[in-house]
mmCIF file of C-alpha atoms in Angstrom:
data_model
loop_
_atom_site.group_PDB
_atom_site.id
_atom_site.type_symbol
_atom_site.label_atom_id
_atom_site.label_comp_id
_atom_site.label_asym_id
_atom_site.label_seq_id
_atom_site.Cartn_x
_atom_site.Cartn_y
_atom_site.Cartn_z
ATOM 1 C CA MET Z 1 10.527 -57.708 -21.881
ATOM 2 C CA GLN Z 2 10.125 -59.867 -24.255
ATOM 3 C CA LYS Z 3 11.743 -63.160 -21.318
ATOM 4 C CA ALA Z 4 8.970 -61.485 -18.860
ATOM 5 C CA GLN Z 5 5.679 -61.871 -20.964
ATOM 6 C CA SER Z 6 7.493 -65.991 -21.778
ATOM 7 C CA ALA Z 7 7.420 -66.522 -17.900
ATOM 8 C CA GLU Z 8 4.450 -65.373 -16.835
ATOM 9 C CA ALA Z 9 2.755 -66.934 -20.198
ATOM 10 C CA SER Z 10 5.086 -70.053 -18.255
ATOM 11 C CA ARG Z 11 3.340 -69.841 -14.840
ATOM 12 C CA ALA Z 12 0.091 -69.538 -16.507
ATOM 13 C CA GLU Z 13 0.530 -72.499 -18.083
ATOM 14 C CA SER Z 14 1.712 -74.507 -14.801
ATOM 15 C CA ASP Z 15 -1.028 -72.925 -12.998
ATOM 16 C CA VAL Z 16 -3.541 -74.715 -15.365
ATOM 17 C CA VAL Z 17 -2.143 -77.871 -15.272
ATOM 18 C CA VAL Z 18 -2.269 -77.702 -11.350
ATOM 19 C CA GLN Z 19 -5.415 -77.415 -11.271
ATOM 20 C CA LEU Z 20 -6.919 -79.596 -13.895
ATOM 21 C CA ARG Z 21 -4.616 -82.426 -12.176
ATOM 22 C CA ALA Z 22 -6.096 -80.933 -8.696
ATOM 23 C CA LEU Z 23 -9.269 -81.567 -10.007
ATOM 24 C CA TRP Z 24 -8.962 -84.880 -11.629
ATOM 25 C CA ARG Z 25 -6.900 -86.503 -7.758
ATOM 26 C CA ARG Z 26 -10.194 -84.974 -6.386
ATOM 27 C CA TYR Z 27 -12.758 -86.277 -8.554
ATOM 28 C CA GLU Z 28 -10.717 -89.862 -7.931
ATOM 29 C CA HIS Z 29 -10.697 -89.368 -3.867
ATOM 30 C CA HIS Z 30 -14.690 -88.385 -3.850
ATOM 31 C CA CYS Z 31 -14.995 -92.208 -6.593
ATOM 32 C CA LYS Z 32 -13.407 -93.592 -3.730
ATOM 33 C CA GLN Z 33 -14.986 -92.094 -0.953
ATOM 34 C CA THR Z 34 -18.719 -93.224 -2.574
ATOM 35 C CA ASP Z 35 -17.708 -96.550 -4.080
ATOM 36 C CA SER Z 36 -18.505 -95.133 -7.595
ATOM 37 C CA CYS Z 37 -16.267 -96.064 -10.647
ATOM 38 C CA PRO Z 38 -14.478 -93.407 -12.023
ATOM 39 C CA SER Z 39 -14.945 -92.190 -15.921
ATOM 40 C CA ALA Z 40 -12.107 -93.275 -18.339
ATOM 41 C CA VAL Z 41 -13.817 -90.311 -20.634
ATOM 42 C CA LEU Z 42 -12.916 -87.582 -18.330
ATOM 43 C CA LYS Z 43 -9.686 -88.828 -17.489
ATOM 44 C CA HIS Z 44 -9.075 -88.647 -21.184
ATOM 45 C CA ASP Z 45 -10.215 -85.236 -21.742
ATOM 46 C CA ILE Z 46 -8.104 -83.990 -18.412
ATOM 47 C CA LEU Z 47 -5.270 -85.247 -19.501
ATOM 48 C CA LEU Z 48 -5.633 -84.184 -23.129
ATOM 49 C CA ASN Z 49 -5.724 -80.422 -22.210
ATOM 50 C CA ILE Z 50 -3.084 -80.923 -19.662
ATOM 51 C CA ASP Z 51 -1.013 -82.182 -22.894
ATOM 52 C CA LYS Z 52 -1.927 -78.577 -24.162
ATOM 53 C CA GLN Z 53 -2.109 -76.545 -21.131
ATOM 54 C CA GLU Z 54 -5.317 -75.128 -21.384
ATOM 55 C CA PRO Z 55 -8.248 -75.525 -19.274
ATOM 56 C CA LEU Z 56 -11.267 -77.954 -19.783
ATOM 57 C CA ARG Z 57 -14.505 -75.986 -20.630
ATOM 58 C CA LYS Z 58 -16.322 -78.441 -22.079
ATOM 59 C CA ILE Z 59 -16.590 -81.344 -18.954
ATOM 60 C CA THR Z 60 -18.046 -84.642 -19.919
ATOM 61 C CA LEU Z 61 -19.035 -87.271 -17.810
ATOM 62 C CA SER Z 62 -19.889 -90.546 -19.285
ATOM 63 C CA PHE Z 63 -19.180 -94.245 -18.980
ATOM 64 C CA PRO Z 64 -19.643 -96.130 -22.472
ATOM 65 C CA GLU Z 65 -17.879 -99.661 -20.673
ATOM 66 C CA TYR Z 66 -19.631 -100.179 -18.056
ATOM 67 C CA SER Z 67 -21.785 -102.941 -17.483
ATOM 68 C CA PRO Z 68 -24.839 -103.635 -14.575
ATOM 69 C CA SER Z 69 -22.439 -106.232 -13.179
ATOM 70 C CA ASP Z 70 -19.952 -103.944 -12.728
ATOM 71 C CA ALA Z 71 -18.920 -104.027 -8.566
ATOM 72 C CA LEU Z 72 -19.021 -99.744 -8.961
ATOM 73 C CA LEU Z 73 -21.782 -97.692 -9.821
ATOM 74 C CA PRO Z 74 -21.448 -95.003 -11.936
ATOM 75 C CA SER Z 75 -22.268 -91.665 -10.373
ATOM 76 C CA LEU Z 76 -22.170 -87.724 -10.368
ATOM 77 C CA GLN Z 77 -21.897 -86.711 -6.901
ATOM 78 C CA PRO Z 78 -17.828 -86.912 -6.820
ATOM 79 C CA LEU Z 79 -17.337 -85.206 -9.336
ATOM 80 C CA LEU Z 80 -20.047 -82.166 -8.470
ATOM 81 C CA MET Z 81 -17.789 -82.717 -5.548
ATOM 82 C CA ALA Z 82 -14.453 -81.973 -6.978
ATOM 83 C CA ILE Z 83 -15.726 -79.041 -8.851
ATOM 84 C CA ARG Z 84 -16.863 -77.137 -5.422
ATOM 85 C CA ASP Z 85 -13.551 -78.619 -3.533
ATOM 86 C CA GLU Z 86 -11.763 -77.279 -6.253
ATOM 87 C CA ARG Z 87 -13.811 -74.139 -6.632
ATOM 88 C CA TYR Z 88 -12.858 -75.057 -10.883
ATOM 89 C CA THR Z 89 -14.662 -72.390 -12.590
ATOM 90 C CA HIS Z 90 -13.508 -72.532 -16.150
ATOM 91 C CA ALA Z 91 -15.981 -75.017 -17.347
ATOM 92 C CA GLN Z 92 -18.554 -73.686 -20.018
ATOM 93 C CA GLU Z 93 -20.219 -76.952 -20.930
ATOM 94 C CA PHE Z 94 -21.570 -79.857 -18.517
ATOM 95 C CA HIS Z 95 -22.928 -83.077 -20.521
ATOM 96 C CA ILE Z 96 -23.828 -85.974 -17.948
ATOM 97 C CA TRP Z 97 -24.331 -89.421 -20.686
ATOM 98 C CA ASN Z 98 -26.802 -92.065 -18.863
ATOM 99 C CA VAL Z 99 -26.237 -91.806 -15.364
ATOM 100 C CA SER Z 100 -29.211 -92.138 -13.077
ATOM 101 C CA LEU Z 101 -29.467 -89.205 -10.974
ATOM 102 C CA LYS Z 102 -30.202 -89.338 -7.788
ATOM 103 C CA GLN Z 103 -32.792 -86.438 -5.780
ATOM 104 C CA LYS Z 104 -29.670 -85.601 -4.064
ATOM 105 C CA ASP Z 105 -27.526 -85.071 -7.050
ATOM 106 C CA VAL Z 106 -29.808 -82.971 -8.944
ATOM 107 C CA VAL Z 107 -30.621 -80.913 -6.034
ATOM 108 C CA GLU Z 108 -26.735 -80.626 -6.059
ATOM 109 C CA LEU Z 109 -26.064 -79.820 -9.353
ATOM 110 C CA CYS Z 110 -28.990 -77.083 -9.239
ATOM 111 C CA VAL Z 111 -26.719 -75.531 -6.401
ATOM 112 C CA LEU Z 112 -24.168 -75.426 -8.732
ATOM 113 C CA LEU Z 113 -26.058 -73.267 -11.576
ATOM 114 C CA GLU Z 114 -27.178 -71.003 -9.969
ATOM 115 C CA ARG Z 115 -25.597 -67.571 -9.616
ATOM 116 C CA THR Z 116 -26.892 -66.672 -6.112
ATOM 117 C CA ARG Z 117 -23.936 -68.059 -4.082
ATOM 118 C CA ARG Z 118 -20.455 -67.066 -3.190
ATOM 119 C CA THR Z 119 -18.652 -69.070 -5.573
ATOM 120 C CA VAL Z 120 -20.645 -69.012 -9.589
ATOM 121 C CA TYR Z 121 -20.334 -71.296 -12.107
ATOM 122 C CA PRO Z 122 -20.728 -69.624 -15.503
ATOM 123 C CA LEU Z 123 -22.400 -73.093 -17.338
ATOM 124 C CA ILE Z 124 -23.872 -71.878 -20.229
ATOM 125 C CA SER Z 125 -24.620 -75.026 -21.703
ATOM 126 C CA LEU Z 126 -26.108 -78.414 -20.032
ATOM 127 C CA GLU Z 127 -26.991 -81.752 -21.415
ATOM 128 C CA LEU Z 128 -28.787 -84.263 -19.625
ATOM 129 C CA LEU Z 129 -28.453 -87.444 -21.747
ATOM 130 C CA ASP Z 130 -31.101 -90.076 -20.874
ATOM 131 C CA CYS Z 131 -30.418 -89.459 -17.195
ATOM 132 C CA LYS Z 132 -34.239 -90.317 -15.633
ATOM 133 C CA LEU Z 133 -35.381 -87.608 -14.327
ATOM 134 C CA ASP Z 134 -37.931 -87.483 -12.288
ATOM 135 C CA ASP Z 135 -41.214 -84.642 -12.190
ATOM 136 C CA LEU Z 136 -39.199 -82.950 -8.677
ATOM 137 C CA SER Z 137 -36.182 -82.835 -10.830
ATOM 138 C CA MET Z 138 -37.870 -81.106 -13.711
ATOM 139 C CA GLU Z 139 -39.489 -78.668 -11.678
ATOM 140 C CA GLY Z 140 -35.901 -77.708 -9.453
ATOM 141 C CA LEU Z 141 -34.080 -77.510 -13.102
ATOM 142 C CA SER Z 142 -35.591 -75.437 -13.999
ATOM 143 C CA LYS Z 143 -35.616 -73.033 -10.730
ATOM 144 C CA ALA Z 144 -32.148 -73.652 -11.104
ATOM 145 C CA ALA Z 145 -32.310 -72.030 -14.552
ATOM 146 C CA SER Z 146 -34.494 -68.925 -14.276
ATOM 147 C CA ILE Z 147 -31.107 -67.858 -12.344
ATOM 148 C CA SER Z 148 -28.125 -69.665 -13.736
ATOM 149 C CA CYS Z 149 -25.904 -68.652 -16.784
ATOM 150 C CA LEU Z 150 -27.584 -71.167 -19.213
ATOM 151 C CA THR Z 151 -28.180 -70.518 -22.983
ATOM 152 C CA THR Z 152 -28.829 -73.875 -23.928
ATOM 153 C CA LEU Z 153 -30.477 -76.884 -22.261
ATOM 154 C CA CYS Z 154 -31.005 -80.410 -23.389
ATOM 155 C CA LEU Z 155 -32.600 -82.988 -22.528
ATOM 156 C CA ASP Z 156 -32.543 -86.035 -24.742
ATOM 157 C CA TYR Z 157 -34.158 -89.451 -24.493
ATOM 158 C CA THR Z 158 -35.692 -87.985 -20.596
ATOM 159 C CA CYS Z 159 -38.464 -89.502 -20.953
ATOM 160 C CA MET Z 160 -41.236 -87.721 -19.521
ATOM 161 C CA GLY Z 161 -45.414 -87.467 -19.237
ATOM 162 C CA VAL Z 162 -47.349 -84.568 -18.540
ATOM 163 C CA GLU Z 163 -47.127 -83.516 -15.276
ATOM 164 C CA GLY Z 164 -42.663 -83.775 -15.893
ATOM 165 C CA LEU Z 165 -43.400 -81.397 -19.263
ATOM 166 C CA LYS Z 166 -46.048 -78.636 -16.697
ATOM 167 C CA CYS Z 167 -43.401 -78.941 -14.340
ATOM 168 C CA LEU Z 168 -40.183 -78.081 -16.625
ATOM 169 C CA LEU Z 169 -41.834 -75.071 -18.955
ATOM 170 C CA SER Z 170 -43.687 -73.940 -15.623
ATOM 171 C CA GLY Z 171 -40.779 -74.019 -12.870
ATOM 172 C CA GLY Z 172 -39.452 -71.021 -14.217
ATOM 173 C CA LEU Z 173 -37.879 -72.370 -17.258
ATOM 174 C CA GLY Z 174 -39.510 -69.317 -19.224
ATOM 175 C CA ALA Z 175 -38.509 -66.575 -16.910
ATOM 176 C CA SER Z 176 -34.604 -67.647 -18.085
ATOM 177 C CA ARG Z 177 -31.686 -67.104 -20.713
ATOM 178 C CA ILE Z 178 -31.935 -70.481 -22.534
ATOM 179 C CA ARG Z 179 -32.332 -69.774 -26.663
ATOM 180 C CA SER Z 180 -31.775 -74.051 -27.008
ATOM 181 C CA LEU Z 181 -34.086 -75.888 -25.889
ATOM 182 C CA SER Z 182 -33.900 -79.972 -27.366
ATOM 183 C CA LEU Z 183 -36.283 -82.370 -25.956
ATOM 184 C CA CYS Z 184 -35.477 -85.158 -28.687
ATOM 185 C CA TYR Z 185 -36.762 -88.625 -28.270
ATOM 186 C CA CYS Z 186 -38.688 -87.628 -24.352
ATOM 187 C CA GLY Z 187 -41.994 -89.711 -25.516
ATOM 188 C CA LEU Z 188 -44.049 -86.359 -25.586
ATOM 189 C CA GLY Z 189 -47.002 -86.576 -27.589
ATOM 190 C CA SER Z 190 -49.758 -85.007 -29.170
ATOM 191 C CA TRP Z 191 -50.960 -83.121 -25.631
ATOM 192 C CA SER Z 192 -47.701 -81.612 -25.709
ATOM 193 C CA GLY Z 193 -48.422 -79.420 -28.332
ATOM 194 C CA THR Z 194 -50.425 -76.558 -26.235
ATOM 195 C CA LEU Z 195 -47.803 -76.619 -23.424
ATOM 196 C CA LEU Z 196 -44.297 -75.933 -25.506
ATOM 197 C CA ALA Z 197 -47.216 -73.337 -27.583
ATOM 198 C CA SER Z 198 -47.679 -71.889 -23.966
ATOM 199 C CA PHE Z 199 -43.721 -71.586 -22.962
ATOM 200 C CA LEU Z 200 -42.794 -70.592 -26.224
ATOM 201 C CA THR Z 201 -44.887 -67.479 -26.143
ATOM 202 C CA ASN Z 202 -43.567 -66.418 -22.528
ATOM 203 C CA SER Z 203 -39.995 -67.420 -23.063
ATOM 204 C CA SER Z 204 -37.087 -66.487 -25.114
ATOM 205 C CA VAL Z 205 -35.823 -69.562 -26.712
ATOM 206 C CA ARG Z 206 -35.239 -69.231 -30.172
ATOM 207 C CA GLU Z 207 -33.871 -72.744 -31.133
ATOM 208 C CA LEU Z 208 -36.139 -75.967 -30.243
ATOM 209 C CA TYR Z 209 -35.777 -79.541 -31.139
ATOM 210 C CA ILE Z 210 -38.002 -81.926 -30.724
ATOM 211 C CA ASN Z 211 -36.984 -84.711 -33.187
ATOM 212 C CA GLY Z 212 -38.447 -88.522 -32.276
ATOM 213 C CA ASN Z 213 -41.725 -87.893 -30.446
ATOM 214 C CA GLU Z 214 -45.585 -88.570 -31.172
ATOM 215 C CA LEU Z 215 -46.719 -84.870 -31.525
ATOM 216 C CA GLN Z 216 -48.704 -86.080 -34.737
ATOM 217 C CA CYS Z 217 -50.515 -83.719 -36.527
ATOM 218 C CA GLY Z 218 -52.678 -82.547 -33.525
ATOM 219 C CA GLY Z 219 -49.551 -81.562 -31.392
ATOM 220 C CA ALA Z 220 -47.280 -80.099 -33.576
ATOM 221 C CA THR Z 221 -50.384 -78.099 -35.012
ATOM 222 C CA GLU Z 222 -51.318 -76.172 -32.158
ATOM 223 C CA LEU Z 223 -47.337 -75.994 -31.249
ATOM 224 C CA LEU Z 224 -46.805 -74.051 -34.499
ATOM 225 C CA ARG Z 225 -50.268 -71.830 -34.055
ATOM 226 C CA PRO Z 226 -48.931 -68.523 -32.109
ATOM 227 C CA VAL Z 227 -45.479 -68.850 -33.998
ATOM 228 C CA ALA Z 228 -46.203 -69.010 -37.386
ATOM 229 C CA GLU Z 229 -49.264 -66.245 -36.590
ATOM 230 C CA ASN Z 230 -46.708 -64.063 -35.152
ATOM 231 C CA SER Z 231 -44.794 -64.056 -38.187
ATOM 232 C CA GLN Z 232 -47.581 -62.963 -40.215
ATOM 233 C CA LYS Z 233 -48.210 -60.072 -37.636
ATOM 234 C CA ILE Z 234 -44.319 -59.236 -38.049
ATOM 235 C CA ALA Z 235 -44.081 -59.092 -41.842
ATOM 236 C CA GLY Z 236 -47.552 -57.273 -41.660
ATOM 237 C CA ASN Z 237 -46.217 -54.246 -39.449
ATOM 238 C CA GLN Z 238 -43.063 -54.472 -41.692
ATOM 239 C CA ASN Z 239 -44.482 -54.068 -44.398
ATOM 240 C CA GLU Z 240 -47.093 -51.411 -43.264
ATOM 241 C CA LEU Z 241 -44.309 -49.887 -41.861
ATOM 242 C CA LYS Z 242 -42.677 -49.502 -45.305
ATOM 243 C CA SER Z 243 -45.450 -48.024 -47.223
ATOM 244 C CA ILE Z 244 -45.676 -45.347 -43.907
ATOM 245 C CA THR Z 245 -42.325 -44.711 -45.152
ATOM 246 C CA ASP Z 246 -42.175 -44.490 -49.136
ATOM 247 C CA ALA Z 247 -45.163 -41.807 -49.014
ATOM 248 C CA ALA Z 248 -43.300 -40.138 -46.501
ATOM 249 C CA GLU Z 249 -40.653 -40.386 -49.087
ATOM 250 C CA LEU Z 250 -42.454 -39.111 -51.415
ATOM 251 C CA ILE Z 251 -43.754 -36.333 -49.427
ATOM 252 C CA SER Z 252 -40.407 -35.488 -48.743
ATOM 253 C CA GLN Z 253 -39.204 -35.205 -52.347
ATOM 254 C CA ARG Z 254 -41.842 -32.888 -53.078
ATOM 255 C CA SER Z 255 -41.898 -30.309 -50.621
ATOM 256 C CA SER Z 256 -37.866 -30.616 -51.069
ATOM 257 C CA MET Z 257 -38.609 -29.296 -54.722
ATOM 258 C CA MET Z 258 -39.786 -25.422 -52.951
ATOM 259 C CA SER Z 259 -36.910 -25.049 -51.891
ATOM 260 C CA SER Z 260 -33.275 -24.176 -52.307
ATOM 261 C CA MET Z 261 -30.964 -27.117 -53.510
ATOM 262 C CA GLN Z 262 -28.479 -26.684 -50.076
ATOM 263 C CA LYS Z 263 -31.816 -26.815 -47.982
ATOM 264 C CA LYS Z 264 -32.480 -29.664 -50.501
ATOM 265 C CA ALA Z 265 -29.303 -31.589 -49.370
ATOM 266 C CA LYS Z 266 -29.417 -30.617 -46.082
ATOM 267 C CA SER Z 267 -32.768 -31.307 -45.505
ATOM 268 C CA LYS Z 268 -32.328 -34.599 -47.242
ATOM 269 C CA GLY Z 269 -29.295 -35.638 -45.040
ATOM 270 C CA LYS Z 270 -31.283 -35.522 -41.527
ATOM 271 C CA LYS Z 271 -33.816 -37.175 -43.098
ATOM 272 C CA SER Z 272 -32.549 -40.348 -44.002
ATOM 273 C CA LYS Z 273 -30.638 -40.541 -40.682
ATOM 274 C CA LYS Z 274 -34.290 -40.181 -38.511
ATOM 275 C CA LYS Z 275 -35.664 -43.042 -41.132
ATOM 276 C CA GLN Z 276 -32.621 -44.767 -40.242
ATOM 277 C CA GLY Z 277 -32.561 -45.004 -36.328
ATOM 278 C CA LYS Z 278 -36.273 -45.699 -36.453
ATOM 279 C CA THR Z 279 -36.664 -48.485 -39.146
ATOM 280 C CA LYS Z 280 -33.243 -50.188 -38.298
ATOM 281 C CA ARG Z 281 -34.111 -52.853 -35.577
ATOM 282 C CA SER Z 282 -32.466 -56.304 -34.363
ATOM 283 C CA PRO Z 283 -34.571 -59.820 -35.230
ATOM 284 C CA ASP Z 284 -33.910 -60.084 -30.942
ATOM 285 C CA MET Z 285 -36.335 -57.158 -30.890
ATOM 286 C CA ALA Z 286 -38.761 -58.226 -32.150
ATOM 287 C CA THR Z 287 -41.861 -59.526 -30.007
ATOM 288 C CA GLY Z 288 -44.162 -62.767 -29.617
ATOM 289 C CA PRO Z 289 -42.634 -66.068 -29.528
ATOM 290 C CA TRP Z 290 -40.722 -66.195 -33.026
ATOM 291 C CA LEU Z 291 -38.057 -69.790 -33.974
ATOM 292 C CA ALA Z 292 -34.715 -69.485 -35.920
ATOM 293 C CA ARG Z 293 -34.222 -73.074 -35.391
ATOM 294 C CA LEU Z 294 -37.361 -75.669 -35.290
ATOM 295 C CA HIS Z 295 -36.517 -78.873 -35.820
ATOM 296 C CA MET Z 296 -39.403 -81.708 -35.855
ATOM 297 C CA PHE Z 297 -37.599 -84.868 -37.540
ATOM 298 C CA ASP Z 298 -39.867 -87.724 -37.075
ATOM 299 C CA ASN Z 299 -43.074 -86.954 -34.671
ATOM 300 C CA SER Z 300 -45.518 -89.155 -37.089
ATOM 301 C CA ILE Z 301 -46.832 -86.251 -38.768
ATOM 302 C CA ASP Z 302 -49.235 -87.563 -41.721
ATOM 303 C CA ASP Z 303 -52.435 -88.068 -42.904
ATOM 304 C CA THR Z 304 -53.302 -91.516 -41.110
ATOM 305 C CA GLY Z 305 -54.877 -90.061 -38.083
ATOM 306 C CA LYS Z 306 -58.219 -89.262 -36.546
ATOM 307 C CA GLU Z 307 -58.799 -86.175 -38.542
ATOM 308 C CA GLY Z 308 -56.803 -87.967 -41.909
ATOM 309 C CA PRO Z 309 -56.020 -85.472 -44.374
ATOM 310 C CA ASN Z 310 -57.851 -82.254 -43.122
ATOM 311 C CA GLN Z 311 -55.223 -82.389 -40.196
ATOM 312 C CA LEU Z 312 -52.157 -82.418 -42.398
ATOM 313 C CA THR Z 313 -53.500 -79.675 -44.454
ATOM 314 C CA ARG Z 314 -54.309 -77.396 -40.792
ATOM 315 C CA PHE Z 315 -50.164 -78.235 -40.545
ATOM 316 C CA MET Z 316 -49.062 -77.558 -43.343
ATOM 317 C CA GLU Z 317 -51.014 -74.033 -43.489
ATOM 318 C CA LEU Z 318 -48.912 -72.757 -40.890
ATOM 319 C CA ILE Z 319 -45.424 -74.455 -41.987
ATOM 320 C CA CYS Z 320 -45.748 -72.483 -44.954
ATOM 321 C CA ILE Z 321 -47.022 -69.157 -43.049
ATOM 322 C CA LEU Z 322 -43.645 -69.491 -41.153
ATOM 323 C CA VAL Z 323 -41.847 -70.171 -44.119
ATOM 324 C CA THR Z 324 -43.350 -67.579 -46.226
ATOM 325 C CA PHE Z 325 -43.553 -64.622 -43.696
ATOM 326 C CA SER Z 326 -40.774 -65.871 -41.467
ATOM 327 C CA SER Z 327 -37.665 -63.462 -41.537
ATOM 328 C CA HIS Z 328 -36.325 -65.462 -38.851
ATOM 329 C CA LEU Z 329 -36.088 -68.801 -39.583
ATOM 330 C CA THR Z 330 -32.768 -70.623 -41.149
ATOM 331 C CA GLU Z 331 -33.441 -74.343 -40.163
ATOM 332 C CA LEU Z 332 -36.542 -76.673 -40.636
ATOM 333 C CA ASP Z 333 -36.800 -80.004 -40.391
ATOM 334 C CA ILE Z 334 -39.775 -81.839 -40.818
ATOM 335 C CA GLY Z 335 -37.901 -84.863 -42.126
ATOM 336 C CA GLU Z 336 -39.746 -88.777 -41.850
ATOM 337 C CA ASN Z 337 -42.958 -86.900 -41.535
ATOM 338 C CA HIS Z 338 -45.026 -87.995 -44.923
ATOM 339 C CA ILE Z 339 -46.075 -84.639 -46.356
ATOM 340 C CA GLY Z 340 -47.159 -86.808 -49.361
ATOM 341 C CA GLU Z 341 -46.753 -84.874 -53.039
ATOM 342 C CA ASP Z 342 -49.750 -81.987 -51.693
ATOM 343 C CA GLY Z 343 -48.003 -81.212 -48.800
ATOM 344 C CA GLY Z 344 -44.856 -81.076 -50.744
ATOM 345 C CA LYS Z 345 -46.235 -78.970 -53.232
ATOM 346 C CA VAL Z 346 -47.498 -76.275 -51.075
ATOM 347 C CA LEU Z 347 -43.868 -75.991 -49.321
ATOM 348 C CA LEU Z 348 -42.762 -75.479 -52.564
ATOM 349 C CA GLU Z 349 -44.911 -72.484 -52.825
ATOM 350 C CA ALA Z 350 -44.361 -71.363 -50.140
ATOM 351 C CA LEU Z 351 -40.738 -71.579 -50.622
ATOM 352 C CA GLN Z 352 -41.320 -69.100 -53.704
ATOM 353 C CA GLU Z 353 -43.079 -66.839 -52.230
ATOM 354 C CA ARG Z 354 -40.026 -66.097 -49.852
ATOM 355 C CA LYS Z 355 -37.490 -66.398 -52.235
ATOM 356 C CA THR Z 356 -39.410 -63.615 -54.413
ATOM 357 C CA ALA Z 357 -40.035 -61.711 -50.868
ATOM 358 C CA LYS Z 358 -36.357 -61.467 -50.669
ATOM 359 C CA LEU Z 359 -36.206 -62.823 -47.231
ATOM 360 C CA SER Z 360 -33.137 -65.148 -47.030
ATOM 361 C CA PRO Z 361 -33.061 -68.886 -48.068
ATOM 362 C CA ILE Z 362 -33.683 -71.046 -44.822
ATOM 363 C CA LYS Z 363 -32.160 -75.053 -44.537
ATOM 364 C CA ILE Z 364 -34.693 -77.770 -45.007
ATOM 365 C CA GLN Z 365 -35.347 -81.425 -44.339
ATOM 366 C CA VAL Z 366 -38.387 -83.465 -46.049
ATOM 367 C CA SER Z 367 -39.499 -86.534 -46.597
ATOM 368 C CA THR Z 368 -38.686 -88.100 -50.013
ATOM 369 C CA ARG Z 369 -42.396 -89.814 -50.478
ATOM 370 C CA MET Z 370 -43.193 -86.967 -52.621
ATOM 371 C CA SER Z 371 -42.489 -87.587 -56.705
ATOM 372 C CA THR Z 372 -38.836 -86.782 -57.558
ATOM 373 C CA GLU Z 373 -39.302 -83.839 -59.023
ATOM 374 C CA THR Z 374 -41.011 -81.582 -55.926
ATOM 375 C CA PHE Z 375 -38.093 -83.232 -53.798
ATOM 376 C CA SER Z 376 -35.630 -81.292 -55.679
ATOM 377 C CA SER Z 377 -37.624 -78.374 -56.717
ATOM 378 C CA ILE Z 378 -37.510 -77.656 -53.125
ATOM 379 C CA LEU Z 379 -33.889 -78.541 -52.402
ATOM 380 C CA LYS Z 380 -33.456 -75.973 -54.886
ATOM 381 C CA SER Z 381 -35.162 -73.588 -53.560
ATOM 382 C CA ALA Z 382 -34.126 -74.544 -50.322
ATOM 383 C CA LYS Z 383 -30.442 -75.199 -48.528
ATOM 384 C CA GLU Z 384 -30.345 -78.946 -47.263
ATOM 385 C CA LEU Z 385 -30.899 -79.888 -44.129
ATOM 386 C CA LYS Z 386 -28.766 -82.690 -42.501
ATOM 387 C CA SER Z 387 -30.124 -83.566 -38.972
ATOM 388 C CA GLY Z 388 -27.609 -83.957 -36.611
ATOM 389 C CA LYS Z 389 -29.695 -85.703 -33.924
ATOM 390 C CA LYS Z 390 -31.354 -89.007 -35.098
ATOM 391 C CA ARG Z 391 -32.056 -92.398 -32.935
ATOM 392 C CA ARG Z 392 -29.146 -93.724 -31.618
ATOM 393 C CA GLN Z 393 -28.406 -97.095 -30.214
ATOM 394 C CA LYS Z 394 -27.436 -98.593 -26.896
ATOM 395 C CA LYS Z 395 -26.213 -101.796 -26.047
ATOM 396 C CA GLY Z 396 -28.621 -104.275 -24.525
ATOM 397 C CA LYS Z 397 -31.874 -101.947 -26.164
ATOM 398 C CA THR Z 398 -33.138 -99.690 -28.407
ATOM 399 C CA LYS Z 399 -33.335 -95.412 -27.619
#
């Protein structure tokens, strides 16, 4: 029996190796046919998985050693063709870094994402890092995401204007399964706050990363308003429900005193089960926009804008509402935004109120431009968060 199982496992492992080798050979073939340079990173990952005899779940297409003077150019086409030819459906993550994508590339990538084809490629994470997408590509990607398996979309370092962001957010992305959206260092200005707020209100996104943009106080305030107001509303409903439940328990206790001990025990058991069924809710069932992770590191949020300190005060009011009332919030990154000593103090009060309300502690990052005492107290009232997405350096230029 053990020998049969071992032989079956060996056969399965060899099938994985055969498939990976076929994928690489097909990719090399298409690179030659299209005069494209093969990716050394992809080759390394495939060979590593061949040694492990494991399927390649994370495909990374990157060309770190490429120079503009090279005869062969990086391209996405050969990889897409190879994946389709071999029907390689084991990948769950697709990372494309610093590759100039043509319209045709994006169209074929969208076809690969869609679940309406005969062969389904169950990609759940797509990262297009610094891939220079135009407005039409944004719209196409958004439409494809709405009928895909994607739950994570990262478009960091993809510069986009008003029309580009509109195409992305209104093209069908709101109807998708995406729960994590990253638009770090995309050149978003204060104008993007309203667009992002509307999107959050009509989508299932629960993690938003917008580090390194220029939302400033105005844009950040517009973005936060519906999320903060909804968190306060949910907290109010929960408190009201708790009050009703407490009152019902009191009435139940008084009426139960008039019955026998046996009836009392039986009645109490039924009522407790009923209450649990009514009051226990999953966080995902909460209505309206809410966020578990909000990262807005380095967004020029300070008191130097057109409206000065007043605008910063409004922003901090919303941040404090979110911190005080949102039971869903787990991470908040407002580092490198200079909220000052006053902002630090009101944030500290909100964290203390959150603790008093017995909500779970959050990970937080703030600027050190405040007194040491206030900064230290904030970190004592929360967990320190280290930002994982900071501005990167590129050869020949700074991004």
